[in-house]
PDB file of C-alpha atoms in Angstrom:
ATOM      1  CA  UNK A   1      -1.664 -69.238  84.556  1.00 82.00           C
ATOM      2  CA  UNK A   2      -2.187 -65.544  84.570  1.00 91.00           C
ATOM      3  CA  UNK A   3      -2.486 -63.984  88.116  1.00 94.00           C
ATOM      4  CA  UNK A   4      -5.272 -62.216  87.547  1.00 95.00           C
ATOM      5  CA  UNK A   5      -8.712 -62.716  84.950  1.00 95.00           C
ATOM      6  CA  UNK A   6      -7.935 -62.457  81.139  1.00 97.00           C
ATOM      7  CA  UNK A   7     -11.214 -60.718  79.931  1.00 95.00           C
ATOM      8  CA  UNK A   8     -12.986 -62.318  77.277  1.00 96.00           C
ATOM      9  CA  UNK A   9     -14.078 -59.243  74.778  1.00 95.00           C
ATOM     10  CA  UNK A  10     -17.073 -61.570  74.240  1.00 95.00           C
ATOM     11  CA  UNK A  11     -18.832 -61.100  77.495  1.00 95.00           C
ATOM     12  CA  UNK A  12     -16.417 -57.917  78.731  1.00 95.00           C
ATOM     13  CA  UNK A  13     -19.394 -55.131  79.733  1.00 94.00           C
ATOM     14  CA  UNK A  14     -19.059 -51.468  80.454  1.00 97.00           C
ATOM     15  CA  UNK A  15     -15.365 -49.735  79.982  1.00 96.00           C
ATOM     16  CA  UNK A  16     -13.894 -52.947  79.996  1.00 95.00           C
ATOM     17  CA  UNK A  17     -15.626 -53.920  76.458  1.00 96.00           C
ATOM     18  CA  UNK A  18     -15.137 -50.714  74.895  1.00 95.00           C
ATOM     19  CA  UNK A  19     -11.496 -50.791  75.411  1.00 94.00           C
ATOM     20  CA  UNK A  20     -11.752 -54.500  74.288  1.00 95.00           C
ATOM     21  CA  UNK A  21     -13.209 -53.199  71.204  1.00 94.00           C
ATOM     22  CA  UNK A  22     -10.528 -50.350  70.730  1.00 94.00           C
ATOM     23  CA  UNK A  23      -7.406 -53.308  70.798  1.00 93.00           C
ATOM     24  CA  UNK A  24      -9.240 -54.901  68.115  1.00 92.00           C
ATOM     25  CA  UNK A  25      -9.574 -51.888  66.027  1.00 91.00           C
ATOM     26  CA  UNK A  26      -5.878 -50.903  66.837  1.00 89.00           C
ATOM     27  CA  UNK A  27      -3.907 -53.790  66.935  1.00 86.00           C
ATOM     28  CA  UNK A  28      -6.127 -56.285  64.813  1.00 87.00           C
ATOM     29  CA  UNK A  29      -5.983 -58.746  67.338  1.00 91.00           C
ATOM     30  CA  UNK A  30      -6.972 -58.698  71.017  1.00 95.00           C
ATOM     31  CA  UNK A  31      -4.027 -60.273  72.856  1.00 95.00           C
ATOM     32  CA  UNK A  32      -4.006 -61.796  76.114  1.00 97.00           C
ATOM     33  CA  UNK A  33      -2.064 -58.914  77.212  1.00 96.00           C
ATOM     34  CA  UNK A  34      -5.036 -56.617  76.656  1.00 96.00           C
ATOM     35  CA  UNK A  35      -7.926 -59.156  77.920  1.00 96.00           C
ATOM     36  CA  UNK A  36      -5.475 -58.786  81.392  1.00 97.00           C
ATOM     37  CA  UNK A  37      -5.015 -55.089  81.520  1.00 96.00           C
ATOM     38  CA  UNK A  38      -8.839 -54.594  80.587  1.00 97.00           C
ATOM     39  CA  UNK A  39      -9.472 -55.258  84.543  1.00 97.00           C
ATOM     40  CA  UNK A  40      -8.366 -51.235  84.098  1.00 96.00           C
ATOM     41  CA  UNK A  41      -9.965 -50.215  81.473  1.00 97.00           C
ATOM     42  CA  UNK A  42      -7.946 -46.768  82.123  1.00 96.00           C
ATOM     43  CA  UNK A  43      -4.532 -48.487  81.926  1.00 96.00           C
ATOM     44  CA  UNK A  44      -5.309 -50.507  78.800  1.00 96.00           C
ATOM     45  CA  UNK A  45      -6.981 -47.438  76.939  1.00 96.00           C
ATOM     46  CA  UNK A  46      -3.356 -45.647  77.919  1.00 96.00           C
ATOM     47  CA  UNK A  47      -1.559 -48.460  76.524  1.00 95.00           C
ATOM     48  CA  UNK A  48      -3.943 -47.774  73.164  1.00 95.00           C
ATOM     49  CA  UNK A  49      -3.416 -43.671  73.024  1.00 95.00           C
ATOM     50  CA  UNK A  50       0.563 -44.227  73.545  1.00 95.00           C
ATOM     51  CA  UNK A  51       0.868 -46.982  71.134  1.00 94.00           C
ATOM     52  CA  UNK A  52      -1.678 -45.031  68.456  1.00 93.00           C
ATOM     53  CA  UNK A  53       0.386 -42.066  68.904  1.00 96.00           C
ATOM     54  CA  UNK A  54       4.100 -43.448  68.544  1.00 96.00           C
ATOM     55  CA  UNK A  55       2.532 -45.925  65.510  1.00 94.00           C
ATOM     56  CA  UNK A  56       2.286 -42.054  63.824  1.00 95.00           C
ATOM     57  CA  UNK A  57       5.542 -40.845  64.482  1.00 97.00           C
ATOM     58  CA  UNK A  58       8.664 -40.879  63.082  1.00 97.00           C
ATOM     59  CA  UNK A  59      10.303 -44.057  63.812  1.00 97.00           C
ATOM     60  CA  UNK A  60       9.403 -46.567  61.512  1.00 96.00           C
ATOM     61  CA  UNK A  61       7.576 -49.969  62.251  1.00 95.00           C
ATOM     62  CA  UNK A  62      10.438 -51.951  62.458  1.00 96.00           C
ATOM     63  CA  UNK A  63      12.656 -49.528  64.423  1.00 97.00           C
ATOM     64  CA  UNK A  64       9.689 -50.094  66.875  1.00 97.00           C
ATOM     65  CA  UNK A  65       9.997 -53.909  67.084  1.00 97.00           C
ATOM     66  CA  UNK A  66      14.114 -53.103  67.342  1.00 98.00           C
ATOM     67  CA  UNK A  67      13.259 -51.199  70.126  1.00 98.00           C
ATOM     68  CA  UNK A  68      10.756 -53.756  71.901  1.00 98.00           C
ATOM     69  CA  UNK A  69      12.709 -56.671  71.291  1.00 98.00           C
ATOM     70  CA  UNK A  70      15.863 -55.001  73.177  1.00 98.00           C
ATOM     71  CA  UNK A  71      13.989 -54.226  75.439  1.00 98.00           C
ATOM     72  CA  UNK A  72      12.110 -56.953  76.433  1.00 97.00           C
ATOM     73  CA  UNK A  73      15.256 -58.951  76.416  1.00 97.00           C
ATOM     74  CA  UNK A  74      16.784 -56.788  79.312  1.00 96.00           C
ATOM     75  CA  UNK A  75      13.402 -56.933  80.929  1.00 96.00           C
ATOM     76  CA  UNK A  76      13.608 -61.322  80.598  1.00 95.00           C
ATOM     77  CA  UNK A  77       9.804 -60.564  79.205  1.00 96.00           C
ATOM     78  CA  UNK A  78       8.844 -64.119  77.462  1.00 96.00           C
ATOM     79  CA  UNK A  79       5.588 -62.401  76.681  1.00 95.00           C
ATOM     80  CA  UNK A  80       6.508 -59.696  74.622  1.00 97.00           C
ATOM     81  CA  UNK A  81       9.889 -61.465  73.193  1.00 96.00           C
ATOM     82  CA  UNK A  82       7.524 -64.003  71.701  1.00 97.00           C
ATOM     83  CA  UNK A  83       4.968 -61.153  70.467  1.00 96.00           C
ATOM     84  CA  UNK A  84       7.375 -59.043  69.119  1.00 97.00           C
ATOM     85  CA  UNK A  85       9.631 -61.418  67.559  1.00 97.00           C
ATOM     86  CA  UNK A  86       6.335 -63.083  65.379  1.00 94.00           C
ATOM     87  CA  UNK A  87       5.577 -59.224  64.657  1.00 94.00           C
ATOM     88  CA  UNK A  88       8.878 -58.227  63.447  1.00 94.00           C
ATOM     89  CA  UNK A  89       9.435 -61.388  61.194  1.00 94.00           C
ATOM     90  CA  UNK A  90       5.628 -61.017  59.867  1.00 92.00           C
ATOM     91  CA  UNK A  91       4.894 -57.532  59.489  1.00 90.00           C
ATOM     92  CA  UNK A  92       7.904 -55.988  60.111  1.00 92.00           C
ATOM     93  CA  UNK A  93       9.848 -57.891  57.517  1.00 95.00           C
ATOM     94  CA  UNK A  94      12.933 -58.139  59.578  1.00 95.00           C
ATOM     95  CA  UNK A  95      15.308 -61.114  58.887  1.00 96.00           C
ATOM     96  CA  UNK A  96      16.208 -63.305  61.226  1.00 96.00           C
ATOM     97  CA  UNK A  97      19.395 -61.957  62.006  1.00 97.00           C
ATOM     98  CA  UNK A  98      18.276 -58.583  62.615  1.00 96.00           C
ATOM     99  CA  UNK A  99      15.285 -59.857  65.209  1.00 97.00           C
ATOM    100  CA  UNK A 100      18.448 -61.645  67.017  1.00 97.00           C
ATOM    101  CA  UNK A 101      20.557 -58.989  66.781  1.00 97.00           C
ATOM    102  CA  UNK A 102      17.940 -56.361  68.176  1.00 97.00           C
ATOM    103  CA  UNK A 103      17.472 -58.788  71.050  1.00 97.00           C
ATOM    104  CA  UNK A 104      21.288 -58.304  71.972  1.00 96.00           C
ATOM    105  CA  UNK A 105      20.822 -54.127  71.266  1.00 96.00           C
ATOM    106  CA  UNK A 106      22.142 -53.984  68.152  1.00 96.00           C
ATOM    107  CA  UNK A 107      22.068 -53.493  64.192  1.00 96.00           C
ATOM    108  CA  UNK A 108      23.428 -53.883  61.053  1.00 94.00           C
ATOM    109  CA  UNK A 109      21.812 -50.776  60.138  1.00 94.00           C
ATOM    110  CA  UNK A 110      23.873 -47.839  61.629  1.00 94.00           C
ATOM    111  CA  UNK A 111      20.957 -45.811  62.365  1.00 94.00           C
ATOM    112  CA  UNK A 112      19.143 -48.275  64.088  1.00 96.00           C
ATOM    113  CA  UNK A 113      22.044 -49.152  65.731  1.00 96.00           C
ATOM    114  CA  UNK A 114      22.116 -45.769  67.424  1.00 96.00           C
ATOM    115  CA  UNK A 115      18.409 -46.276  68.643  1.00 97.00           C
ATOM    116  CA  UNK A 116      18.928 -49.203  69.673  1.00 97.00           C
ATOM    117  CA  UNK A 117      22.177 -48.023  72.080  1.00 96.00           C
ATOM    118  CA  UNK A 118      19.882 -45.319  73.556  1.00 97.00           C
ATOM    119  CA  UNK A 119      17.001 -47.529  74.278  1.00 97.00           C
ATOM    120  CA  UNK A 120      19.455 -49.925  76.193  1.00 97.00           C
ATOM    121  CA  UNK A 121      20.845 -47.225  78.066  1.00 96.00           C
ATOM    122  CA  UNK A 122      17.166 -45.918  79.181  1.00 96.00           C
ATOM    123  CA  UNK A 123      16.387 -48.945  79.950  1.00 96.00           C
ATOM    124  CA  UNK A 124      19.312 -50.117  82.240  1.00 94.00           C
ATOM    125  CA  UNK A 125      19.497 -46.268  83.454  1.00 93.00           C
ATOM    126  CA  UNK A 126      15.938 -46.291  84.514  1.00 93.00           C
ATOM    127  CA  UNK A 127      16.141 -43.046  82.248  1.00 88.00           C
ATOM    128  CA  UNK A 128      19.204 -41.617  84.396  1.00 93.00           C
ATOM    129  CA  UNK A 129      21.353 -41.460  80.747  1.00 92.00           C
ATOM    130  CA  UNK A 130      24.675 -40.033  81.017  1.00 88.00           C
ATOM    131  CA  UNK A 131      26.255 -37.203  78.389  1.00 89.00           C
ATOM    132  CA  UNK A 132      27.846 -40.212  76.716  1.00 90.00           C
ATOM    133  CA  UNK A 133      24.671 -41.923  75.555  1.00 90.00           C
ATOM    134  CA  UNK A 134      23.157 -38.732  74.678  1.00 89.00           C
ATOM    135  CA  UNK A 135      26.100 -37.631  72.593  1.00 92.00           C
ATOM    136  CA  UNK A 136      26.377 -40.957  70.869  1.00 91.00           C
ATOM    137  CA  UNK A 137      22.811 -40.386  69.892  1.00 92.00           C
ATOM    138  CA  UNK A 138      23.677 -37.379  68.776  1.00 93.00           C
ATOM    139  CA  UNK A 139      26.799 -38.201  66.814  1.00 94.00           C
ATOM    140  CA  UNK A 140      24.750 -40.798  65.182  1.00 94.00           C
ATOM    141  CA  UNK A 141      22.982 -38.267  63.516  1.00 94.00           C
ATOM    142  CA  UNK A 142      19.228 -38.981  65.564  1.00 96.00           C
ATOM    143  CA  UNK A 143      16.884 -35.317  65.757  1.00 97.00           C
ATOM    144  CA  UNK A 144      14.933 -34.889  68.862  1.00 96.00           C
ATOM    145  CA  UNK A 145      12.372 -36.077  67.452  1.00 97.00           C
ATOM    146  CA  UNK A 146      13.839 -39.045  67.325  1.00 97.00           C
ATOM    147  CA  UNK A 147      15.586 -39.254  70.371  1.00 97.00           C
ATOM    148  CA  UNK A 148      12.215 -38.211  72.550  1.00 97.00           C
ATOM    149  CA  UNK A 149      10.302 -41.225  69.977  1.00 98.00           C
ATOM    150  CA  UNK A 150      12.925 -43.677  71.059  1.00 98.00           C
ATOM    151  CA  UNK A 151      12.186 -43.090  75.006  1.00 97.00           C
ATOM    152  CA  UNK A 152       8.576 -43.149  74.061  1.00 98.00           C
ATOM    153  CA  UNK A 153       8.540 -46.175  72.882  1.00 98.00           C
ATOM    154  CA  UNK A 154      10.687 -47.588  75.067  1.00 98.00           C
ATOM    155  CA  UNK A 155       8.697 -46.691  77.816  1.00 97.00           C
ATOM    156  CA  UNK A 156       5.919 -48.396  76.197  1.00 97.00           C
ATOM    157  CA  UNK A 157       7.696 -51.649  76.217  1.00 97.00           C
ATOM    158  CA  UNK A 158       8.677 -51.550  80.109  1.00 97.00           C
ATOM    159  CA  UNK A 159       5.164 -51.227  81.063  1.00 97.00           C
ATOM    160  CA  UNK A 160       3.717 -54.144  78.492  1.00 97.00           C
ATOM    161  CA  UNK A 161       7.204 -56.368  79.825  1.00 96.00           C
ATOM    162  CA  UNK A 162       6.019 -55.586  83.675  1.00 97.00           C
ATOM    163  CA  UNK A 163       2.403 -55.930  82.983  1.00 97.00           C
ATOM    164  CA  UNK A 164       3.199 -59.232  81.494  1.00 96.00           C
ATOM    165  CA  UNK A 165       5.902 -59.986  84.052  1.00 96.00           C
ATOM    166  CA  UNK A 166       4.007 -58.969  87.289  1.00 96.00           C
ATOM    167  CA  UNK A 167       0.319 -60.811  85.996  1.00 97.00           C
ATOM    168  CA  UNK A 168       2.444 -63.867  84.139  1.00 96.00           C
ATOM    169  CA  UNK A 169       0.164 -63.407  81.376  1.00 97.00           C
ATOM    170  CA  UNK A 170      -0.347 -66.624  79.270  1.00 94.00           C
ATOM    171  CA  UNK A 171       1.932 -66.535  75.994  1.00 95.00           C
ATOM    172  CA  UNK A 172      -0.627 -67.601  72.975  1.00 94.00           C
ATOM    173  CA  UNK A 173       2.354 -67.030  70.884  1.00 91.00           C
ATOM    174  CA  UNK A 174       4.760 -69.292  70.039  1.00 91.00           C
ATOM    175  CA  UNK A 175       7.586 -68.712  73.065  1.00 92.00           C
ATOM    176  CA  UNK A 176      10.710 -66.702  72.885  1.00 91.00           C
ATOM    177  CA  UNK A 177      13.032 -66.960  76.049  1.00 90.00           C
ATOM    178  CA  UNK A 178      15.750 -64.664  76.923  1.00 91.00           C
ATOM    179  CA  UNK A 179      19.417 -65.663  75.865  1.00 89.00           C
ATOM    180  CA  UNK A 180      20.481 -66.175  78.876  1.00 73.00           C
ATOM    181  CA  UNK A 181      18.993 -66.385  83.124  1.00 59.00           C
ATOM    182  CA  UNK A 182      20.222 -63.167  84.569  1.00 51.00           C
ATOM    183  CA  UNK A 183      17.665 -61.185  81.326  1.00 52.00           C
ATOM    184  CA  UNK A 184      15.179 -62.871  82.798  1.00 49.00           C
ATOM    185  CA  UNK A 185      16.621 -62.915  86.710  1.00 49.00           C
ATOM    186  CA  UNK A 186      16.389 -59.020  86.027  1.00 49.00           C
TER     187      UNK A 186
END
């Protein structure tokens, strides 16, 4: 049971129902997720502007998911493993393998690969990457553009696995665990 009141968009008032409104228009669903962070309307409409932005920029859709799915693993985030994991097998189009393999930081696809090493290094850096990472990103062949994109979005997915985490938001999708305890021990 969530730990604190999952907003229903239907009887939401005030800032609360126009940032309601704005997941719906943005995401096309109004998850859980949102109906809890709507008890800040300010948080949830910066969840919106970061995900509207990095949605325009260069990494593609599914080198998004990638990057949320490592992610969340690291983070032992239930809630956005499941999410993501529907997303990237139904709009993403990513296989099965690739959705498991993006879990454990990893590709097939040497590119997103690369992205995928950086994003685990942010992640289990807390940012604090060394020259290694950052050359290997480099080496890789990744712009700036793409390297800044990649710690955008993964610091997207750290605050939607800790907002989940910290409120134990109800799952409505069907569950994803971590691979193993210590993901989810942290």
């Amino acid at each position: 049971m969530s730990r604190v009141h999952l907003i229903d968009p239907a009887t939401a008032t005030g800032a609360a129902a126009e940032q309601l409104d704005a997941t719906q228009r943005t995401l096309g669903v109004t998850p859980n997720m949102a109906r809890a962070m709507a008890n800040s309307p300010a948080a949830l409409k910066g969840f919106l502007g970061l995900f509207g932005a990095l949605k325009e920029g260069v990494l593609s859709a599914g080198m998004q998911e990638r990057i949320a799915l490592a992610v969340a693993e690291l983070n032992g985030c239930s809630y956005c493993l499941s999410a993501h994991t529907m997303v990237s097998r139904n709009v993403a189009k990513l296989s099965d393998e690739e959705i498991e393999a993006a879990r454990r930081g990893t590709s097939a696809d040497p590119k997103a690969a690369a992205v995928l090493r950086l994003a685990v290094a942010v992640t289990e850096s807390r940012g604090r990457i060394g020259d290694d990472a950052f050359a290997d990103a480099r080496d890789a062949g990744l712009t700036d553009e793409e390297i800044v994109e990649t710690i955008a979005n993964t610091v997207r997915n750290i605050f939607t696995n800790y907002v989940n985490e910290a409120l134990d938001v109800d799952v409505e999708w069907p569950l994803v665990t971590p691979f193993t305890p210590a993901a989810a021990a942290g």
